[in-house]
């Protein structure tokens, strides 16, 4: 419930996106490849995929009820699902069916979108006509999990999908390239603009679609001075937005690493975010971090207990066959020894 995502373009203009998955419960996680024309029978309403998808799936039991938490489809639409408590507006199944739409659970929104739509325009044009989110409980947490999503296309355009209206979705152009949890996305945008007006010489009209430009090296700013340091979504959104807007830009070989570094500003160490749970206190932590090279359709991930990066290539979906494939990326930390070396060429041993 403390997830954060950041998008960044390389100097070549290619988009990259990464996110943290922070939660207070243990789930099974796995890399996954779902072929097109596959019948998803474990969802609230069974459906057939029309797009091949690679990503990370989560569930209490992955082989029984896998759903995509973040991923990329064959058209290069990339994104993920984030916890969205208090502001979600789920409705009874009967209301969804009466409107001629397919009922799905909250945790299935990302899976549905990535397996059905090939562009951000298609999402905006079809999602509200196709599905509604039911309040019927499911196997994930004994509920229809509160979720909202963000998606990025191969050109770097970003769209927020928010089930904050009954039996429907609101859409926002993500003009800052950052995403967290509740409250609603327009609130986060206005909050970022308020802080930018405090820390720079900028002024905004507070329109949802107005651009939020990077803070160039020559622009006067006090940076993160005064920005809240807690782990609440609104504070993490601010920190992520500022480190993203202040970031230098890099070529394709280094951009994803830069996002991973920026996400350290919002990582949740065990014990830092404490949540009352009846008579006891539990805590959320950054269970895994994933990143996507959208142009090359590559997935990278590491976990809280193992910082070694794992890689999964999309490949050719025509070769996936007719079943779902799982890919483990969870393992214990390994190390490499220092290398005994007395001499090196100039610049060879410089960071």
Short mmCIF file of C-alpha atoms in Angstrom, two decimals:
data_model
loop_
_atom_site.label_atom_id
_atom_site.label_comp_id
_atom_site.label_asym_id
_atom_site.label_seq_id
_atom_site.Cartn_x
_atom_site.Cartn_y
_atom_site.Cartn_z
CA UNK A 1 0.00 0.00 0.00
CA UNK A 2 3.01 2.29 -0.37
CA UNK A 3 3.95 1.77 -4.02
CA UNK A 4 5.63 4.40 -6.20
CA UNK A 5 6.28 4.56 -9.96
CA UNK A 6 8.50 6.87 -12.05
CA UNK A 7 8.81 7.30 -15.81
CA UNK A 8 11.91 8.82 -17.46
CA UNK A 9 12.97 9.30 -21.07
CA UNK A 10 16.52 8.74 -22.29
CA UNK A 11 18.46 11.33 -24.26
CA UNK A 12 17.47 9.30 -27.34
CA UNK A 13 13.81 9.93 -26.45
CA UNK A 14 12.96 6.36 -25.38
CA UNK A 15 10.70 5.85 -22.33
CA UNK A 16 11.53 3.74 -19.29
CA UNK A 17 9.31 3.03 -16.30
CA UNK A 18 9.89 1.45 -12.92
CA UNK A 19 7.88 0.91 -9.76
CA UNK A 20 8.17 -0.32 -6.20
CA UNK A 21 5.73 -2.86 -4.81
CA UNK A 22 5.24 -2.06 -1.15
CA UNK A 23 2.82 -4.04 0.99
CA UNK A 24 2.25 -5.25 4.52
CA UNK A 25 1.23 -8.81 3.61
CA UNK A 26 3.15 -11.69 2.04
CA UNK A 27 2.14 -12.68 -1.49
CA UNK A 28 3.52 -14.97 -4.16
CA UNK A 29 5.20 -13.08 -7.01
CA UNK A 30 6.44 -14.36 -10.34
CA UNK A 31 7.38 -13.21 -13.79
CA UNK A 32 4.59 -14.20 -16.18
CA UNK A 33 3.89 -14.47 -19.88
CA UNK A 34 0.23 -14.67 -20.95
CA UNK A 35 -0.30 -15.51 -24.63
CA UNK A 36 -2.96 -13.91 -26.79
CA UNK A 37 -6.19 -15.91 -27.27
CA UNK A 38 -5.71 -17.43 -23.82
CA UNK A 39 -8.83 -18.13 -21.74
CA UNK A 40 -8.45 -16.56 -18.29
CA UNK A 41 -10.72 -18.72 -16.15
CA UNK A 42 -9.52 -17.63 -12.69
CA UNK A 43 -10.83 -14.05 -12.98
CA UNK A 44 -14.21 -12.99 -11.59
CA UNK A 45 -15.61 -13.17 -15.13
CA UNK A 46 -13.62 -15.50 -17.41
CA UNK A 47 -12.36 -13.78 -20.56
CA UNK A 48 -10.11 -14.41 -23.56
CA UNK A 49 -7.00 -12.29 -24.06
CA UNK A 50 -6.42 -10.45 -27.32
CA UNK A 51 -2.91 -9.17 -26.48
CA UNK A 52 0.15 -11.08 -25.29
CA UNK A 53 1.46 -9.74 -21.98
CA UNK A 54 4.71 -10.09 -20.01
CA UNK A 55 5.02 -8.83 -16.46
CA UNK A 56 4.93 -9.68 -12.79
CA UNK A 57 1.93 -11.49 -11.37
CA UNK A 58 0.80 -11.65 -7.75
CA UNK A 59 -1.63 -13.79 -5.78
CA UNK A 60 -2.09 -15.70 -2.56
CA UNK A 61 -1.70 -18.77 -4.82
CA UNK A 62 -0.24 -17.86 -8.22
CA UNK A 63 -1.18 -21.06 -9.98
CA UNK A 64 -4.83 -20.67 -9.01
CA UNK A 65 -5.52 -16.94 -9.34
CA UNK A 66 -2.69 -15.07 -11.12
CA UNK A 67 -3.30 -11.40 -11.91
CA UNK A 68 -0.84 -8.93 -13.46
CA UNK A 69 0.51 -6.34 -11.05
CA UNK A 70 2.72 -4.66 -13.64
CA UNK A 71 3.62 -5.54 -17.21
CA UNK A 72 3.94 -4.69 -20.87
CA UNK A 73 1.91 -5.99 -23.81
CA UNK A 74 2.85 -6.77 -27.41
CA UNK A 75 1.92 -3.22 -28.51
CA UNK A 76 4.32 -1.69 -25.98
CA UNK A 77 1.69 -0.48 -23.53
CA UNK A 78 3.39 -0.68 -20.14
CA UNK A 79 2.14 -0.02 -16.63
CA UNK A 80 0.92 -1.30 -13.34
CA UNK A 81 -1.64 -1.46 -10.59
CA UNK A 82 -1.30 0.45 -7.28
CA UNK A 83 -3.27 0.37 -4.03
CA UNK A 84 -6.06 2.99 -3.96
CA UNK A 85 -7.90 2.95 -0.65
CA UNK A 86 -10.79 5.23 0.40
CA UNK A 87 -11.45 6.80 -3.01
CA UNK A 88 -12.42 3.75 -5.09
CA UNK A 89 -16.10 3.39 -6.10
CA UNK A 90 -16.91 -0.28 -6.68
CA UNK A 91 -20.53 -1.38 -7.21
CA UNK A 92 -22.62 -4.58 -7.05
CA UNK A 93 -22.28 -7.03 -9.93
CA UNK A 94 -25.96 -6.63 -10.78
CA UNK A 95 -25.44 -2.93 -11.50
CA UNK A 96 -22.52 -3.68 -13.84
CA UNK A 97 -24.41 -6.36 -15.75
CA UNK A 98 -27.47 -4.11 -16.04
CA UNK A 99 -25.28 -1.55 -17.82
CA UNK A 100 -24.14 -4.19 -20.34
CA UNK A 101 -20.56 -4.39 -19.04
CA UNK A 102 -18.31 -7.19 -17.81
CA UNK A 103 -17.77 -7.28 -14.03
CA UNK A 104 -14.17 -7.64 -12.86
CA UNK A 105 -12.49 -7.29 -9.47
CA UNK A 106 -10.22 -4.38 -8.59
CA UNK A 107 -7.03 -6.45 -8.74
CA UNK A 108 -7.93 -7.49 -12.31
CA UNK A 109 -8.02 -3.98 -13.85
CA UNK A 110 -4.38 -4.04 -14.98
CA UNK A 111 -4.72 -7.58 -16.36
CA UNK A 112 -7.82 -6.64 -18.36
CA UNK A 113 -6.29 -3.46 -19.82
CA UNK A 114 -2.96 -4.99 -20.86
CA UNK A 115 -4.63 -8.06 -22.42
CA UNK A 116 -7.23 -6.04 -24.37
CA UNK A 117 -5.95 -2.63 -25.54
CA UNK A 118 -3.12 -1.64 -27.86
CA UNK A 119 -3.00 2.11 -27.18
CA UNK A 120 -3.84 4.71 -24.56
CA UNK A 121 -6.58 5.96 -26.87
CA UNK A 122 -8.18 2.52 -26.92
CA UNK A 123 -8.16 2.47 -23.12
CA UNK A 124 -9.97 5.80 -22.94
CA UNK A 125 -12.44 4.93 -25.68
CA UNK A 126 -13.37 1.40 -24.58
CA UNK A 127 -12.71 0.76 -20.89
CA UNK A 128 -15.80 2.57 -19.57
CA UNK A 129 -17.93 0.71 -22.12
CA UNK A 130 -16.38 -2.70 -21.51
CA UNK A 131 -16.01 -3.29 -17.76
CA UNK A 132 -17.06 -2.20 -14.29
CA UNK A 133 -15.44 -3.09 -10.98
CA UNK A 134 -17.50 -5.26 -8.67
CA UNK A 135 -17.43 -5.06 -4.89
CA UNK A 136 -17.67 -8.84 -4.64
CA UNK A 137 -14.84 -10.21 -2.45
CA UNK A 138 -12.13 -12.33 -4.04
CA UNK A 139 -9.25 -14.67 -3.18
CA UNK A 140 -6.55 -11.99 -2.96
CA UNK A 141 -7.42 -10.31 0.35
CA UNK A 142 -10.98 -11.42 0.94
CA UNK A 143 -12.14 -8.32 -0.95
CA UNK A 144 -12.18 -6.69 -4.36
CA UNK A 145 -8.79 -5.04 -3.91
CA UNK A 146 -8.76 -1.21 -4.13
CA UNK A 147 -6.56 -0.43 -7.16
CA UNK A 148 -5.87 2.28 -9.70
CA UNK A 149 -3.39 2.10 -12.58
CA UNK A 150 -0.93 4.03 -14.71
CA UNK A 151 0.10 3.17 -18.29
CA UNK A 152 2.82 4.45 -20.63
CA UNK A 153 2.97 4.02 -24.41
CA UNK A 154 6.09 3.62 -26.61
CA UNK A 155 6.17 7.41 -27.20
CA UNK A 156 6.31 8.13 -23.48
CA UNK A 157 2.73 9.36 -23.09
CA UNK A 158 1.27 8.41 -19.71
CA UNK A 159 -2.34 7.80 -18.66
CA UNK A 160 -3.84 7.33 -15.20
CA UNK A 161 -6.88 5.04 -14.90
CA UNK A 162 -8.86 5.66 -11.74
CA UNK A 163 -12.06 3.84 -10.61
CA UNK A 164 -13.16 6.85 -8.55
CA UNK A 165 -16.69 7.04 -10.01
CA UNK A 166 -19.34 4.32 -9.55
CA UNK A 167 -19.27 1.70 -12.32
CA UNK A 168 -16.72 3.73 -14.25
CA UNK A 169 -13.26 5.23 -14.54
CA UNK A 170 -11.72 8.69 -14.63
CA UNK A 171 -8.71 9.29 -16.88
CA UNK A 172 -5.88 11.73 -16.34
CA UNK A 173 -2.92 12.62 -18.52
CA UNK A 174 0.10 12.03 -16.30
CA UNK A 175 2.03 15.24 -16.93
CA UNK A 176 4.64 14.62 -14.23
CA UNK A 177 5.49 10.96 -14.87
CA UNK A 178 5.05 9.92 -11.23
CA UNK A 179 2.44 7.73 -9.53
CA UNK A 180 1.65 6.56 -6.00
CA UNK A 181 -1.57 5.80 -4.12
CA UNK A 182 -4.60 7.72 -2.78
CA UNK A 183 -5.89 10.42 -2.85
CA UNK A 184 -7.06 11.03 -6.41
CA UNK A 185 -4.52 11.89 -9.09
CA UNK A 186 -5.75 15.44 -9.70
CA UNK A 187 -5.14 16.15 -6.00
CA UNK A 188 -1.54 14.96 -6.33
CA UNK A 189 -0.99 17.14 -9.41
CA UNK A 190 -2.25 20.24 -7.63
CA UNK A 191 -0.14 19.45 -4.58
CA UNK A 192 3.01 19.14 -6.71
CA UNK A 193 2.26 22.48 -8.40
CA UNK A 194 1.75 24.12 -5.01
CA UNK A 195 5.17 22.93 -3.86
CA UNK A 196 6.79 23.94 -7.15
CA UNK A 197 5.42 27.45 -6.71
CA UNK A 198 6.95 27.50 -3.21
CA UNK A 199 10.36 26.22 -4.25
CA UNK A 200 10.80 27.81 -7.70
CA UNK A 201 9.67 31.01 -9.43
CA UNK A 202 6.97 29.14 -11.37
CA UNK A 203 3.22 29.72 -11.39
CA UNK A 204 0.49 27.36 -12.61
CA UNK A 205 -3.12 27.56 -13.74
CA UNK A 206 -3.91 24.31 -11.91
CA UNK A 207 -5.34 22.62 -14.96
CA UNK A 208 -4.95 18.84 -15.03
CA UNK A 209 -3.37 18.70 -18.49
CA UNK A 210 -0.86 21.57 -18.19
CA UNK A 211 2.78 20.46 -18.51
CA UNK A 212 5.13 20.17 -15.55
CA UNK A 213 8.60 20.73 -16.96
CA UNK A 214 11.90 19.46 -15.58
CA UNK A 215 13.81 21.77 -13.25
CA UNK A 216 16.83 22.66 -15.38
CA UNK A 217 20.26 23.14 -13.82
CA UNK A 218 20.06 26.92 -14.36
CA UNK A 219 16.59 27.30 -12.83
CA UNK A 220 16.37 28.83 -9.37
CA UNK A 221 15.02 26.32 -6.85
CA UNK A 222 15.32 25.28 -3.22
CA UNK A 223 14.82 21.66 -4.30
CA UNK A 224 13.48 19.31 -1.65
CA UNK A 225 13.78 21.81 1.20
CA UNK A 226 10.69 21.42 3.38
CA UNK A 227 9.32 18.40 1.50
CA UNK A 228 7.76 15.88 3.95
CA UNK A 229 9.94 12.86 4.70
CA UNK A 230 7.21 10.42 5.78
CA UNK A 231 5.94 7.40 3.81
CA UNK A 232 2.38 8.56 3.15
CA UNK A 233 1.39 8.53 -0.55
CA UNK A 234 1.18 12.31 -0.86
CA UNK A 235 4.67 12.72 0.60
CA UNK A 236 6.18 9.99 -1.57
CA UNK A 237 4.53 11.53 -4.64
CA UNK A 238 6.23 14.85 -3.84
CA UNK A 239 9.65 13.29 -3.28
CA UNK A 240 9.39 11.16 -6.40
CA UNK A 241 8.21 14.15 -8.46
CA UNK A 242 11.04 16.38 -7.27
CA UNK A 243 13.83 13.84 -7.73
CA UNK A 244 12.41 13.14 -11.20
CA UNK A 245 12.13 16.83 -12.16
CA UNK A 246 15.61 17.52 -10.78
CA UNK A 247 17.16 14.47 -12.47
CA UNK A 248 19.82 14.66 -15.13
CA UNK A 249 19.08 12.76 -18.35
CA UNK A 250 21.06 9.77 -19.60
CA UNK A 251 21.39 7.56 -22.64
CA UNK A 252 19.58 4.27 -23.08
CA UNK A 253 22.24 2.31 -21.21
CA UNK A 254 21.83 4.29 -17.99
CA UNK A 255 18.25 5.63 -17.82
CA UNK A 256 16.65 2.65 -16.09
CA UNK A 257 19.41 2.60 -13.48
CA UNK A 258 18.72 6.29 -12.87
CA UNK A 259 15.06 5.50 -12.14
CA UNK A 260 16.08 2.72 -9.75
CA UNK A 261 18.30 5.26 -7.97
CA UNK A 262 15.45 7.80 -7.80
CA UNK A 263 13.14 5.20 -6.29
CA UNK A 264 15.49 4.86 -3.33
CA UNK A 265 14.03 8.20 -2.19
CA UNK A 266 10.72 6.42 -1.57
CA UNK A 267 11.75 2.87 -0.63
CA UNK A 268 10.12 1.56 2.55
CA UNK A 269 12.53 -0.23 4.93
CA UNK A 270 10.95 -2.81 7.20
CA UNK A 271 9.56 -1.11 10.28
CA UNK A 272 9.40 2.43 8.88
CA UNK A 273 5.72 2.45 7.81
CA UNK A 274 3.65 1.09 10.69
CA UNK A 275 -0.03 0.22 10.37
CA UNK A 276 -2.47 -0.41 13.23
CA UNK A 277 -4.15 -3.81 12.85
CA UNK A 278 -6.53 -4.36 15.74
CA UNK A 279 -4.46 -4.82 18.86
CA UNK A 280 -1.21 -5.29 16.98
CA UNK A 281 0.93 -3.20 14.63
CA UNK A 282 2.14 -4.41 11.25
CA UNK A 283 4.44 -2.76 8.72
CA UNK A 284 4.73 -2.44 4.96
CA UNK A 285 8.01 -2.77 3.10
CA UNK A 286 9.33 -2.58 -0.47
CA UNK A 287 8.88 -6.20 -1.46
CA UNK A 288 10.20 -5.85 -5.01
CA UNK A 289 11.18 -3.21 -7.56
CA UNK A 290 10.58 -3.74 -11.27
CA UNK A 291 11.63 -1.73 -14.32
CA UNK A 292 10.80 -1.78 -18.02
CA UNK A 293 12.72 -0.88 -21.15
CA UNK A 294 9.57 -0.13 -23.13
CA UNK A 295 11.20 0.05 -26.57
CA UNK A 296 12.99 -3.29 -26.21
CA UNK A 297 10.16 -4.86 -24.15
CA UNK A 298 12.48 -6.00 -21.38
CA UNK A 299 11.58 -6.50 -17.72
CA UNK A 300 14.08 -6.14 -14.87
CA UNK A 301 13.39 -6.80 -11.18
CA UNK A 302 15.03 -7.18 -7.79
CA UNK A 303 13.66 -7.88 -4.32
CA UNK A 304 14.06 -6.51 -0.81
CA UNK A 305 16.35 -9.40 0.12
CA UNK A 306 18.33 -9.58 -3.14
CA UNK A 307 19.53 -6.50 -5.03
CA UNK A 308 20.94 -8.54 -7.92
CA UNK A 309 18.97 -7.60 -11.03
CA UNK A 310 16.98 -10.28 -12.89
CA UNK A 311 15.99 -9.86 -16.57
CA UNK A 312 13.12 -11.21 -18.68
CA UNK A 313 12.84 -10.59 -22.44
CA UNK A 314 9.46 -10.37 -24.18
CA UNK A 315 10.70 -12.33 -27.18
CA UNK A 316 8.28 -13.49 -29.88
CA UNK A 317 4.77 -14.13 -28.47
CA UNK A 318 4.09 -16.47 -31.40
CA UNK A 319 6.48 -18.86 -29.67
CA UNK A 320 4.69 -18.79 -26.29
CA UNK A 321 2.24 -21.53 -27.15
CA UNK A 322 -1.22 -21.68 -25.58
CA UNK A 323 -0.49 -21.66 -21.85
CA UNK A 324 0.70 -19.23 -19.17
CA UNK A 325 4.41 -19.35 -18.33
CA UNK A 326 5.85 -18.46 -14.89
CA UNK A 327 9.39 -17.16 -14.23
CA UNK A 328 10.92 -17.06 -10.75
CA UNK A 329 12.91 -13.99 -9.74
CA UNK A 330 12.95 -14.43 -5.96
CA UNK A 331 16.16 -15.80 -4.48
CA UNK A 332 18.66 -15.19 -1.69
CA UNK A 333 21.30 -12.47 -2.00
CA UNK A 334 24.58 -13.53 -3.59
CA UNK A 335 27.85 -11.65 -3.63
CA UNK A 336 30.92 -11.30 -5.82
CA UNK A 337 34.39 -10.95 -4.34
CA UNK A 338 36.59 -7.91 -4.74
CA UNK A 339 39.11 -8.48 -7.52
CA UNK A 340 42.83 -8.34 -6.66
CA UNK A 341 44.29 -5.88 -9.15
CA UNK A 342 47.22 -3.50 -8.74
CA UNK A 343 47.13 -1.64 -12.05
CA UNK A 344 44.54 -0.39 -14.54
CA UNK A 345 44.25 1.92 -17.49
CA UNK A 346 43.35 5.58 -17.00
CA UNK A 347 39.60 5.91 -16.42
CA UNK A 348 39.10 2.16 -16.21
CA UNK A 349 38.64 2.17 -12.42
CA UNK A 350 36.69 5.43 -12.13
CA UNK A 351 32.97 5.75 -11.37
#
